[in-house]
Short mmCIF file of C-alpha atoms in Angstrom, two decimals:
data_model
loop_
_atom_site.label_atom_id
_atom_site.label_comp_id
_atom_site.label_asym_id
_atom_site.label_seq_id
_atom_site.Cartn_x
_atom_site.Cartn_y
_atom_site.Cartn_z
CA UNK X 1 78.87 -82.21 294.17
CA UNK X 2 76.90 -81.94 297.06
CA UNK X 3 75.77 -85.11 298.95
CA UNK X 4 72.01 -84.23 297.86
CA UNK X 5 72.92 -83.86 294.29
CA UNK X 6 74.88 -87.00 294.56
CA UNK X 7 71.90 -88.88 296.03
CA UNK X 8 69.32 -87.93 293.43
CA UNK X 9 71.98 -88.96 290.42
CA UNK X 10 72.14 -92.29 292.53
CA UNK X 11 68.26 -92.76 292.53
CA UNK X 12 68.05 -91.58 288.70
CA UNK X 13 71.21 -94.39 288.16
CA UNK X 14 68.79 -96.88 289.47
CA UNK X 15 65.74 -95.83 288.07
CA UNK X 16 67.31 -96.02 284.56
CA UNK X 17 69.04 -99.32 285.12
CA UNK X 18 66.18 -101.17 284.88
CA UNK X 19 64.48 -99.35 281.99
CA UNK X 20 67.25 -99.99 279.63
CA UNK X 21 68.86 -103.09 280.76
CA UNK X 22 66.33 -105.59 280.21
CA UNK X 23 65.34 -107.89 283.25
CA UNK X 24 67.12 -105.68 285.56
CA UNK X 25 64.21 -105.27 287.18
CA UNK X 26 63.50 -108.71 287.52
CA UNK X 27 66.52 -109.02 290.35
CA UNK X 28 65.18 -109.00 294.08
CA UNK X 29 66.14 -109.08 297.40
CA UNK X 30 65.96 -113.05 297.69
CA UNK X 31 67.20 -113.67 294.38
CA UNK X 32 69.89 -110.44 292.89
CA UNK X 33 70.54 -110.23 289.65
CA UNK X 34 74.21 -111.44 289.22
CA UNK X 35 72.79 -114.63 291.04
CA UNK X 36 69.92 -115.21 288.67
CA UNK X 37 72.31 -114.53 285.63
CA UNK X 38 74.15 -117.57 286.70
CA UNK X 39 71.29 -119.98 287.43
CA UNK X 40 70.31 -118.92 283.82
CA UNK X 41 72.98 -120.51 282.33
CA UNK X 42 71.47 -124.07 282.73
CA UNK X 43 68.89 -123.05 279.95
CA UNK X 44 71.94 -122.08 278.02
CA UNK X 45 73.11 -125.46 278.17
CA UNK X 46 69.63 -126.57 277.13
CA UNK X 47 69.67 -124.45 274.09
CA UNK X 48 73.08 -125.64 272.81
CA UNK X 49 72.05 -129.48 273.43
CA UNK X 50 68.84 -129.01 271.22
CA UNK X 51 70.47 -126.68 268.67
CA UNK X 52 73.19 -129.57 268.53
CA UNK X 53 70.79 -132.33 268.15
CA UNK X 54 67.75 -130.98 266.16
CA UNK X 55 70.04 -128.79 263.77
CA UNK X 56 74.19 -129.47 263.38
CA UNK X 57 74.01 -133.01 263.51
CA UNK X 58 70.84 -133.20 261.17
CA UNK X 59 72.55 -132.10 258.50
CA UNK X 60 76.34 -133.61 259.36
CA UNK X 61 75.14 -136.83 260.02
CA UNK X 62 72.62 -136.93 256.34
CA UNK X 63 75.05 -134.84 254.54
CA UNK X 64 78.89 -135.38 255.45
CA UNK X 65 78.33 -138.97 257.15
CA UNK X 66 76.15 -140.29 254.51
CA UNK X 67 73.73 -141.56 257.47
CA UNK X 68 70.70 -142.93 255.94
CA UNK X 69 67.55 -140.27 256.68
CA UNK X 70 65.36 -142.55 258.57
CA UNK X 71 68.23 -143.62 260.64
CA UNK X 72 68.67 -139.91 261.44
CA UNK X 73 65.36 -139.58 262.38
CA UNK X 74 64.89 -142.37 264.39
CA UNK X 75 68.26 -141.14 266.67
CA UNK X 76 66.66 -137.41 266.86
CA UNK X 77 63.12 -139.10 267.85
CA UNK X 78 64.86 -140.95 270.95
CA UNK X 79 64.96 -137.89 273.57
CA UNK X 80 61.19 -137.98 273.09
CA UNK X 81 60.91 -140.95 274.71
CA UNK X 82 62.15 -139.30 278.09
CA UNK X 83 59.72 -136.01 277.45
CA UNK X 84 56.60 -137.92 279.29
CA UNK X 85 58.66 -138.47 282.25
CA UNK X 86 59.33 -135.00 283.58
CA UNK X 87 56.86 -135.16 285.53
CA UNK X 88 57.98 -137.99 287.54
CA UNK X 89 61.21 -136.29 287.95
CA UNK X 90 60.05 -132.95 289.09
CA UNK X 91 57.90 -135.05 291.57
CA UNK X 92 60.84 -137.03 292.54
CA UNK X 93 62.80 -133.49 293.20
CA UNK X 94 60.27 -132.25 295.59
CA UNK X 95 59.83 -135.35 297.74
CA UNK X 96 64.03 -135.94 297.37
CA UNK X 97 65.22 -136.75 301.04
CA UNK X 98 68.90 -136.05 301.50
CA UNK X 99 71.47 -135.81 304.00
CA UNK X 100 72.68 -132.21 302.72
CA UNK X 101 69.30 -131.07 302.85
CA UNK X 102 69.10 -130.51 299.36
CA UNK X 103 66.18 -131.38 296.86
CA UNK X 104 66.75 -129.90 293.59
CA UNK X 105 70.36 -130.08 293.46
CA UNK X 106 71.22 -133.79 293.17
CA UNK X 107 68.79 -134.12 290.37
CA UNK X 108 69.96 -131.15 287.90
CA UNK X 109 73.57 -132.72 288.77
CA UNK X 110 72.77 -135.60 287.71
CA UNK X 111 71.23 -134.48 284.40
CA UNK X 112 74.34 -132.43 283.95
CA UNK X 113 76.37 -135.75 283.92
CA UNK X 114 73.86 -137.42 281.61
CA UNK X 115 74.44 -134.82 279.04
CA UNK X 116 78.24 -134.70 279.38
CA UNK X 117 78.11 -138.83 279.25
CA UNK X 118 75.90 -138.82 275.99
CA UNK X 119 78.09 -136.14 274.18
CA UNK X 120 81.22 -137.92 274.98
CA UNK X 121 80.62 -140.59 273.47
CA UNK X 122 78.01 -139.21 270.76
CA UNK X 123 81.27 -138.21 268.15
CA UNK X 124 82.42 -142.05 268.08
CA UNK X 125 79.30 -143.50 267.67
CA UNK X 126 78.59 -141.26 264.87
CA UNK X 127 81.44 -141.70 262.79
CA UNK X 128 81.07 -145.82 263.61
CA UNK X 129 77.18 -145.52 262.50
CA UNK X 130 78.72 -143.63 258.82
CA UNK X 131 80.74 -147.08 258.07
CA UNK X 132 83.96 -145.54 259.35
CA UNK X 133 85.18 -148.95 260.76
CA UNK X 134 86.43 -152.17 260.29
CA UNK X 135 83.96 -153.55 263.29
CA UNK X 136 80.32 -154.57 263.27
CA UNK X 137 78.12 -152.00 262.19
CA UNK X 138 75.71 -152.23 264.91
CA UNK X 139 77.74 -151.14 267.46
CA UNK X 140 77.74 -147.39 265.49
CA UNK X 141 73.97 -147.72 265.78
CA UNK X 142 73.72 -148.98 269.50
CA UNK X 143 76.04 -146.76 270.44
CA UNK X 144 74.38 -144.01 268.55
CA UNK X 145 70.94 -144.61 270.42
CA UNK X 146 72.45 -144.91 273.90
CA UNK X 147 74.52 -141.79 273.39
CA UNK X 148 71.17 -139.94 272.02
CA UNK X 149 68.97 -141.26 274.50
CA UNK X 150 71.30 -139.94 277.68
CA UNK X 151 71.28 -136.52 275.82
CA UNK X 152 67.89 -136.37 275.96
CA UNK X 153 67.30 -138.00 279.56
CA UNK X 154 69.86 -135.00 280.40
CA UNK X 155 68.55 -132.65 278.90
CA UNK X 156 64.63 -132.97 280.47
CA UNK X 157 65.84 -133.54 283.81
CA UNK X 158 68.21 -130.24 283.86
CA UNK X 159 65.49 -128.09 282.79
CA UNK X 160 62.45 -129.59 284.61
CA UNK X 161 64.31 -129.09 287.77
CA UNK X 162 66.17 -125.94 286.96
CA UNK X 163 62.37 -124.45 286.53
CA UNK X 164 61.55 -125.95 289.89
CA UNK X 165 64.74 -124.52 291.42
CA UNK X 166 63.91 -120.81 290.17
CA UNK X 167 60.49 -120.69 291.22
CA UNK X 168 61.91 -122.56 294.74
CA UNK X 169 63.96 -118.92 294.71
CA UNK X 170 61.99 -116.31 293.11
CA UNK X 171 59.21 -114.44 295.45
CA UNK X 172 55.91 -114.95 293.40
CA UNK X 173 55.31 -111.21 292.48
CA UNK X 174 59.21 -111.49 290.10
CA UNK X 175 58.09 -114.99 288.99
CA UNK X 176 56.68 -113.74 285.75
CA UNK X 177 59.82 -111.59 285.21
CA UNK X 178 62.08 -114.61 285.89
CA UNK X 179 60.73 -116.84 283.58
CA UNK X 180 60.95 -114.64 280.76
CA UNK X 181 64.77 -114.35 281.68
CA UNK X 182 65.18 -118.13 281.65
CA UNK X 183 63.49 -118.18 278.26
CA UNK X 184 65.68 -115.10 276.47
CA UNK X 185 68.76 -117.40 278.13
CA UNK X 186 66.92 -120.29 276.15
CA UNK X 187 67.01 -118.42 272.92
CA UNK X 188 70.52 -117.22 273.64
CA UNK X 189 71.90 -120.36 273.89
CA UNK X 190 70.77 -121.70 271.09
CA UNK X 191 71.43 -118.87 268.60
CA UNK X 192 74.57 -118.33 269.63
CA UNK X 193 75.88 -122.38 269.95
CA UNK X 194 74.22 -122.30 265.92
CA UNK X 195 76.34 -119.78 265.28
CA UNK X 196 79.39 -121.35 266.66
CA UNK X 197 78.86 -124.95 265.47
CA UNK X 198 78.23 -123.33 261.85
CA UNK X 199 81.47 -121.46 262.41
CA UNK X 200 83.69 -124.59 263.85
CA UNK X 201 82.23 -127.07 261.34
CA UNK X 202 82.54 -124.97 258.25
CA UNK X 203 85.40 -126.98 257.45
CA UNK X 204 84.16 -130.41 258.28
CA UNK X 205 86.78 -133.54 259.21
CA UNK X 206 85.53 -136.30 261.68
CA UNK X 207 88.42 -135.33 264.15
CA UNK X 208 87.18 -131.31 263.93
CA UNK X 209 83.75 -133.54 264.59
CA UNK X 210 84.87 -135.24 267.74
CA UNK X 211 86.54 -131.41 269.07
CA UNK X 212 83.19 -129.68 268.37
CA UNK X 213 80.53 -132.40 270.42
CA UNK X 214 83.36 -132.98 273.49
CA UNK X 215 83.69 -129.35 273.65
CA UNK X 216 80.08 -128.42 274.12
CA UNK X 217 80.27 -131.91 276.64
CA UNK X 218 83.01 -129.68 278.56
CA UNK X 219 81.02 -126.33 278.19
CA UNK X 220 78.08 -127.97 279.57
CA UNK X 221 79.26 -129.28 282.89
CA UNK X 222 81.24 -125.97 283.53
CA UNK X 223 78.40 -123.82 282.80
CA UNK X 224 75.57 -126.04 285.13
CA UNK X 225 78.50 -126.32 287.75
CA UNK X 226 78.41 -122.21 287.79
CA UNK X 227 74.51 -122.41 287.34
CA UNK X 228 74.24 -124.51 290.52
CA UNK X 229 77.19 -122.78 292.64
CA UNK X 230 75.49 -121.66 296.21
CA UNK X 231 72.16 -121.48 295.04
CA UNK X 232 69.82 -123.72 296.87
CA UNK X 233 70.33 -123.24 300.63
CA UNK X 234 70.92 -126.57 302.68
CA UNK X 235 68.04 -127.92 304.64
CA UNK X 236 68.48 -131.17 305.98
CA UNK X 237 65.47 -131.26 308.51
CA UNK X 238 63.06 -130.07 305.76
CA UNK X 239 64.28 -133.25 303.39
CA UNK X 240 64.29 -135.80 306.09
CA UNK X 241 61.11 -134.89 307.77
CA UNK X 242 59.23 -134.70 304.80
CA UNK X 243 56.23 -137.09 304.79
CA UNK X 244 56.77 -139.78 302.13
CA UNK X 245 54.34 -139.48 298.83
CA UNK X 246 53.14 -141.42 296.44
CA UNK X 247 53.52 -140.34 292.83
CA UNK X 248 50.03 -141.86 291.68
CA UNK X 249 48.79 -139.83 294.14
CA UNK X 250 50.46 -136.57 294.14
CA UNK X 251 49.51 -136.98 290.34
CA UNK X 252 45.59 -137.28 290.83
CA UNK X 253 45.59 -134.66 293.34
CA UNK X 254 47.42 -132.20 291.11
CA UNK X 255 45.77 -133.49 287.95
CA UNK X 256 41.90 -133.21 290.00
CA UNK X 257 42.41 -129.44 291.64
CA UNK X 258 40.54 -127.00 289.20
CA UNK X 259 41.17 -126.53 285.46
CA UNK X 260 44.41 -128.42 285.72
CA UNK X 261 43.82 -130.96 282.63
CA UNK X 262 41.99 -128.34 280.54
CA UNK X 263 45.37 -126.26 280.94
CA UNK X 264 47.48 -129.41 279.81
CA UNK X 265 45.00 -129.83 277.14
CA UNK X 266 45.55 -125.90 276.14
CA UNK X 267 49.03 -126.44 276.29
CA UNK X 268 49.42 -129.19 274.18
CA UNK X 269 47.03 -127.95 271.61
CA UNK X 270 49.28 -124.47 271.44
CA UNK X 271 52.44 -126.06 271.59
CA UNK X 272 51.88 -128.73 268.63
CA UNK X 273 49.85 -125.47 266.53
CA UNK X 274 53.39 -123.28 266.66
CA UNK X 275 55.67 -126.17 266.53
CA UNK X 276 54.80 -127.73 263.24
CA UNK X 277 56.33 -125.25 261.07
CA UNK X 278 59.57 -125.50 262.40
CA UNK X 279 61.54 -127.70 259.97
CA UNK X 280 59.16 -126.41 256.95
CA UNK X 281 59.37 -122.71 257.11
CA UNK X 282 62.95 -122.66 255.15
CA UNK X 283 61.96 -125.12 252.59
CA UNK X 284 58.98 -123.46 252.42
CA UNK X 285 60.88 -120.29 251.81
CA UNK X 286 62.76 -121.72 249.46
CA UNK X 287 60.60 -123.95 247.21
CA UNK X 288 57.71 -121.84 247.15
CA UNK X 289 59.11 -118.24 247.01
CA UNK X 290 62.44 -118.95 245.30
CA UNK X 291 64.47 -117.13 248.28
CA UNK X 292 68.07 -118.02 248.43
CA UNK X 293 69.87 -119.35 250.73
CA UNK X 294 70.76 -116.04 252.63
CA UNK X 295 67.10 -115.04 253.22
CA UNK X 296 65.90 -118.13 254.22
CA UNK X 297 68.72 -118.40 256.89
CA UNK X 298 67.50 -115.31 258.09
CA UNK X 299 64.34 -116.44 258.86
CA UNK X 300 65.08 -118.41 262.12
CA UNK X 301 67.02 -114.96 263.35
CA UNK X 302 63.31 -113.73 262.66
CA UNK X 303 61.75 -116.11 264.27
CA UNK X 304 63.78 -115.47 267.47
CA UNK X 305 63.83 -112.07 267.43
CA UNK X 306 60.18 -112.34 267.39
CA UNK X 307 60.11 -115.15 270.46
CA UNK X 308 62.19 -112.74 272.19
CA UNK X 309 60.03 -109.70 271.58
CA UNK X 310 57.13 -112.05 272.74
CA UNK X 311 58.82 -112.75 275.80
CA UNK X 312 59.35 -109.09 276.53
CA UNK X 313 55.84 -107.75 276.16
CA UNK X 314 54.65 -110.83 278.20
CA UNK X 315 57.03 -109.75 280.83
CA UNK X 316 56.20 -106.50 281.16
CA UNK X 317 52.22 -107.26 281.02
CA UNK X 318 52.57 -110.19 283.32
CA UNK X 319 54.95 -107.92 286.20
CA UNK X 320 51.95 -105.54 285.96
CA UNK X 321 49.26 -108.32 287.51
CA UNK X 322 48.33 -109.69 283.89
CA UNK X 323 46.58 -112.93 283.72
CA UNK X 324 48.73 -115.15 282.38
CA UNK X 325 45.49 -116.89 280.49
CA UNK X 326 45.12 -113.96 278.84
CA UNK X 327 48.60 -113.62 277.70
CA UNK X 328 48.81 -116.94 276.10
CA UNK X 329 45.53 -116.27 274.75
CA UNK X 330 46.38 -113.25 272.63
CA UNK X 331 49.57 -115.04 271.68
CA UNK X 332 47.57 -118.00 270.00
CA UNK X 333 45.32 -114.79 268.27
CA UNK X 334 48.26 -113.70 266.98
CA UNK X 335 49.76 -117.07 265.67
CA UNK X 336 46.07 -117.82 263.36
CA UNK X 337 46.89 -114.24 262.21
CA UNK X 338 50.31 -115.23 261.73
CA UNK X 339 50.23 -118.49 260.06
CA UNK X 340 47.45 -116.62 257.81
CA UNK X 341 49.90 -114.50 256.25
CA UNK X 342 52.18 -117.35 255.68
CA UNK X 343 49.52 -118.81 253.78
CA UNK X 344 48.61 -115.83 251.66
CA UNK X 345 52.48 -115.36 250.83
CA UNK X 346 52.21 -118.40 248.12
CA UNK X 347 49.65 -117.62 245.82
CA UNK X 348 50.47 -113.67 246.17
CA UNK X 349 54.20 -114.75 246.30
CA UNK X 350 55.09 -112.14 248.87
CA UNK X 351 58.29 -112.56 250.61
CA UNK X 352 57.56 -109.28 252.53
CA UNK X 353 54.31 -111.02 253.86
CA UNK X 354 56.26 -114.47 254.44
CA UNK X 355 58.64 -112.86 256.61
CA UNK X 356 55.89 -110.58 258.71
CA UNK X 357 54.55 -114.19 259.39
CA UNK X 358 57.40 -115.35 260.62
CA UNK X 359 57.78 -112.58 262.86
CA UNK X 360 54.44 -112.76 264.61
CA UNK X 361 54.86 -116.59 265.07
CA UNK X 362 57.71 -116.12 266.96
CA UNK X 363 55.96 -113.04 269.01
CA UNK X 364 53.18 -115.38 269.31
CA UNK X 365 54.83 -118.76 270.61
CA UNK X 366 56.63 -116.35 273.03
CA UNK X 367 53.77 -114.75 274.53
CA UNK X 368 52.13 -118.19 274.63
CA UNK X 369 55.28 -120.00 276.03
CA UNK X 370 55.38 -117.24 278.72
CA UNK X 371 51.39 -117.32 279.67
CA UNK X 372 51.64 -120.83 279.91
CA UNK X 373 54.56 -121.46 281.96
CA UNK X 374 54.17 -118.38 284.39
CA UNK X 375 50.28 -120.21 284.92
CA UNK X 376 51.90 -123.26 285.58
CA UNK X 377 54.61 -121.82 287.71
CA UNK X 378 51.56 -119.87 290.00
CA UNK X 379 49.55 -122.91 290.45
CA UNK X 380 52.43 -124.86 292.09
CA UNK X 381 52.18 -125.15 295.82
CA UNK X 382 55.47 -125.08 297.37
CA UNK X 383 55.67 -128.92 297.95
CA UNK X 384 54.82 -129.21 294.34
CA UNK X 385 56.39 -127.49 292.34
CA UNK X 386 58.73 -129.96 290.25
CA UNK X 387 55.19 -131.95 289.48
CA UNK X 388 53.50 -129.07 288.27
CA UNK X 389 56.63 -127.62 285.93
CA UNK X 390 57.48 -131.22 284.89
CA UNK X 391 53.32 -131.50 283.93
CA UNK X 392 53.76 -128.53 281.95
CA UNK X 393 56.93 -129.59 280.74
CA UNK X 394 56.14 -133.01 279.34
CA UNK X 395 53.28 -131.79 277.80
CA UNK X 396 55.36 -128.84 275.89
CA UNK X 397 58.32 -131.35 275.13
CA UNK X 398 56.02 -133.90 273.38
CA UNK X 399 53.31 -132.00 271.56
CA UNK X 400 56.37 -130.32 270.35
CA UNK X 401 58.33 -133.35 269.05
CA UNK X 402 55.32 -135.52 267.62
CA UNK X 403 53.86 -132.32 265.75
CA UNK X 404 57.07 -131.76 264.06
CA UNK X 405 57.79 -135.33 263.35
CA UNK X 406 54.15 -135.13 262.46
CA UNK X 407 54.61 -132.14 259.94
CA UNK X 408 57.11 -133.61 257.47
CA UNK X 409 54.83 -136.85 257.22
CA UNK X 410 51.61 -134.74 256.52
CA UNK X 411 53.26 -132.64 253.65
CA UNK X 412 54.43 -135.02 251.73
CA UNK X 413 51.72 -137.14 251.36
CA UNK X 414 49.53 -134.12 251.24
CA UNK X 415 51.72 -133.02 248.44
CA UNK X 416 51.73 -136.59 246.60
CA UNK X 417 47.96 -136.98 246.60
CA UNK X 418 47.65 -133.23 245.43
CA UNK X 419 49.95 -133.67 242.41
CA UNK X 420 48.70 -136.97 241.67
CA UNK X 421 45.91 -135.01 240.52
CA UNK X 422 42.97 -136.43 242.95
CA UNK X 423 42.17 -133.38 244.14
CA UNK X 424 41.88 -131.41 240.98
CA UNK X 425 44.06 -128.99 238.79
CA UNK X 426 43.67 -126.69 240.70
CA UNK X 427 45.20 -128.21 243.74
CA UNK X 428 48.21 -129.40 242.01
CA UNK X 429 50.73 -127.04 243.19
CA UNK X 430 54.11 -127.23 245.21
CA UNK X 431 52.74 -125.77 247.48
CA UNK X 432 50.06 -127.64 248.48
CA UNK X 433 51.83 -129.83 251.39
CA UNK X 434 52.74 -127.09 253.21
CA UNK X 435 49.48 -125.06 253.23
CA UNK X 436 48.09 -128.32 254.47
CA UNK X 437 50.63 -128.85 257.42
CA UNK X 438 49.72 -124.48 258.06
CA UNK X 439 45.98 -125.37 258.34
CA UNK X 440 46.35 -127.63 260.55
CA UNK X 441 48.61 -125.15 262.73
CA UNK X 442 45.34 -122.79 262.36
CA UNK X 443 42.94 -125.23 263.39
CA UNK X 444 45.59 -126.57 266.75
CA UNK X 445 45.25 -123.05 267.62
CA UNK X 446 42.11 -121.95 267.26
CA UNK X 447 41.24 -125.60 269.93
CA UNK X 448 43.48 -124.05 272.04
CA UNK X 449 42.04 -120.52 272.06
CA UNK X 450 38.35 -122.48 272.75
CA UNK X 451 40.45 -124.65 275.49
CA UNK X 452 41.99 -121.46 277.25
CA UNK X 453 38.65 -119.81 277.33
CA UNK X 454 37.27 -121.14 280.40
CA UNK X 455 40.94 -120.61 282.00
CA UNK X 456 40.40 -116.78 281.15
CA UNK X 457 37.00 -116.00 282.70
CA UNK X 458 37.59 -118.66 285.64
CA UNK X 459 40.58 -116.23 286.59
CA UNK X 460 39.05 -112.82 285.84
CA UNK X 461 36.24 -114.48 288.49
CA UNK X 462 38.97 -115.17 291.02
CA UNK X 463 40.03 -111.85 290.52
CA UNK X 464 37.43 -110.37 291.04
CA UNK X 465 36.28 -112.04 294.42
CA UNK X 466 39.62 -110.99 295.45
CA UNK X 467 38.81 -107.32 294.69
CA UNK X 468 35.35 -107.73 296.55
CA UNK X 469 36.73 -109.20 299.44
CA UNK X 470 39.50 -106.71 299.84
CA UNK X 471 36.77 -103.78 299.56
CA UNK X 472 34.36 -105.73 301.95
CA UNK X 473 37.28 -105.82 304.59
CA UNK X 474 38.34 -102.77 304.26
CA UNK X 475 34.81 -101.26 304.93
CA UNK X 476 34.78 -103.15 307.76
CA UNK X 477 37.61 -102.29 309.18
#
């Protein structure tokens, strides 16, 4: 082959990597590919903590431990209490003096060995908390809490600062790209740690119990160790030069500049109107439409394949100079359309039309989550950065948990007082609870499609003086 021919098949090689290999293309100079593959595997670790807490130790600690419910809910409830504090520790990253000259690494480190500390001990405490001792009871429960609460104080600290590391790394024009990588690596990690723990667990004994939670403790601090290996460069002047701030301060002069609380607000609203339905869409599945088992299962592999669609198009639309507004604002469009055909699928008693609903929320919530974090992301200044991500995500992290804590509450005493009969015969269905707790969703999101408004047009503005200036200077010139 001739060196020309061999040239061109090079250049075609590249050219095609990126169209089938998705987010090749968002790998640059600064930050390469097999580089940003391995920071990505800190939201990996994310994804298996939450899949571990939210789902497999739901059900083992209710079902095989014979935990009370409230008890269980109380211990998932607990990381919430660390959700309003990102921000303080994305601030504390940015204004982090060290000797090494580092800033974001101490703080993700330290996460890391919150999370491996809390699942350590987490197996223990459980199996104390089911009455599997001849010791004081409340030790299981104290243990239980302190073991759930470092999870969670892990867990927000590794991502908050993980965030601020990437976008620390990643030139602003492959920012958009880059987040949507560190959300598929998200979803990854927690569909395929479900699929694991299901597989592990299958046959349940507290001592397969204890293997399981230490393992993922193990898989965690191997996995952030790789995440973290040679990626922030050492700086010591920058670190110990840096002027000293105040976080009440940094706060109000983040929270003053611009739209900054009507984005919070936007977020919030969005968050809590996709969140809701995610411990009710099964049951809802089940009780309503009389699915089986199988088909309901399959709807949270719809659900992410949707989120990961979502996360796709938002890429692609967001690398091409989208406004990020924009994109969460067609993503909330398309969650009232979705939630509206979960609605409809009771009273037509469409599974077909259930599961296009599921679909679309999860194509929705990830063009939203995308929108929402890339804005966040481009509105950091570079001293500022961990406040602005942790902002956005303590906002996320708590709409999230209080609207699905929220959601189990509101169906069933929706669904009490409509088959008490209060609200008429015609109201007293099943079914009733959930279409509540869905039209609330609709309502969240339709606030949050009046909240991003403003946030749309105040950037197609900026955009547009941009333009004008650009073509003003360029006539001059």
């Amino acid at each position: 082959m001739s060196s020309a021919a061999s040239q061109k098949l090079t250049r075609a090689l590249m050219r095609l990597g990126p169209a089938i290999l998705p987010f090749a293309d968002a790998a640059t100079v600064e930050l390469p590919l097999g580089r940003l593959l391995r920071l990505a595997l800190f939201q990996v670790t994310v994804g298996m903590a939450a899949v571990l807490l939210i789902g497999t130790l739901n059900r083992v600690m209710i079902v095989e431990l014979g935990v009370p419910a409230w008890i269980v809910a109380v211990m998932l409830a607990l990381p919430l209490i660390f959700a309003p504090l990102r921000a303080l520790v994305g601030f504390r990253s940015d204004t982090h003096r060290s000797v090494l000259g580092w800033r974001r690494v101490p703080y993700i480190w330290f996460g890391t060995l919150l999370q491996f500390g809390g699942l350590a001990i987490m197996p223990f405490s459980l199996l104390i908390l089911s009455g599997d001792t001849t010791g004081p009871l409340w030790v299981g429960d104290v243990a239980a809490a302190f073991a759930f609460l470092l999870v969670g104080a892990g867990l927000h600290t590794t991502q908050t600062v993980g965030l601020a590391l990437a976008t620390d790394l990643a030139p602003a024009h492959a920012r958009p790209k880059v987040v949507a990588l560190l959300c598929v690596a998200l979803l990854f990690g927690m569909m395929a740690s479900a699929l694991l723990f299901g597989l592990f667990l299958a046959h349940f004994s507290p001592v397969r119990l204890i293997q399981v939670i230490q393992g993922a403790a193990l898989v965690t601090i191997v996995l952030n160790g790789v995440a973290l290996w040679k990626q922030e460069p050492r700086a010591p002047h920058r670190t110990q030069t840096a002027p000293a701030r105040d976080f009440r301060t940094s706060w109000h002069a983040y929270a003053g500049q611009g739209t900054a609380r009507r984005r919070l607000v936007a977020i919030g609203l969005g968050t809590a109107g996709f969140s809701m339905q995610d411990i009710l869409l099964e049951p809802y599945g089940g009780q309503i439409l009389h699915l089986s088992v199988g088909p309901t299962t399959a709807l949270t592999a719809l659900l992410a394949a949707g989120g990961g669609l979502g996360l796709l198009v938002a890429a692609r639309w967001l690398g091409r100079g989208g406004d990020p507004f924009r994109v969460s604002a067609v993503g909330v469009g398309i969650g009232i359309l979705a939630f509206s055909a979960v609605v409809f699928a009771a009273p037509l008693a469409s599974a077909d039309l259930f599961a296009a609903g599921v679909s679309l929320i999860g194509l929705g919530g990830g063009l939203f989550a995308q929108g929402t974090l890339t804005a966040s992301m481009n509105r950091a200044g570079p001293e500022d950065t961990g406040l602005a991500l942790g902002a956005w995500g303590a906002v996320q992290a708590s709409a999230a948990g209080i609207s699905i804590a929220a959601s189990g509450v509101v169906r069933d005493i929706g669904g009490a007082i409509a088959q008490s009969g209060v609200l008429g015969e015609g109201m007293n269905e099943p079914a009733i609870g959930y279409l509540i707790v869905y039209h609330i969703e609709i309502a969240l999101l339709f606030a949050a499609l009046i909240a991003l408004g403003p946030l749309v047009r105040e950037d197609a503005r900026a955009a547009g003086k941009n333009r004008l200036g650009g073509a003003l200077a360029e006539r001059a010139a």
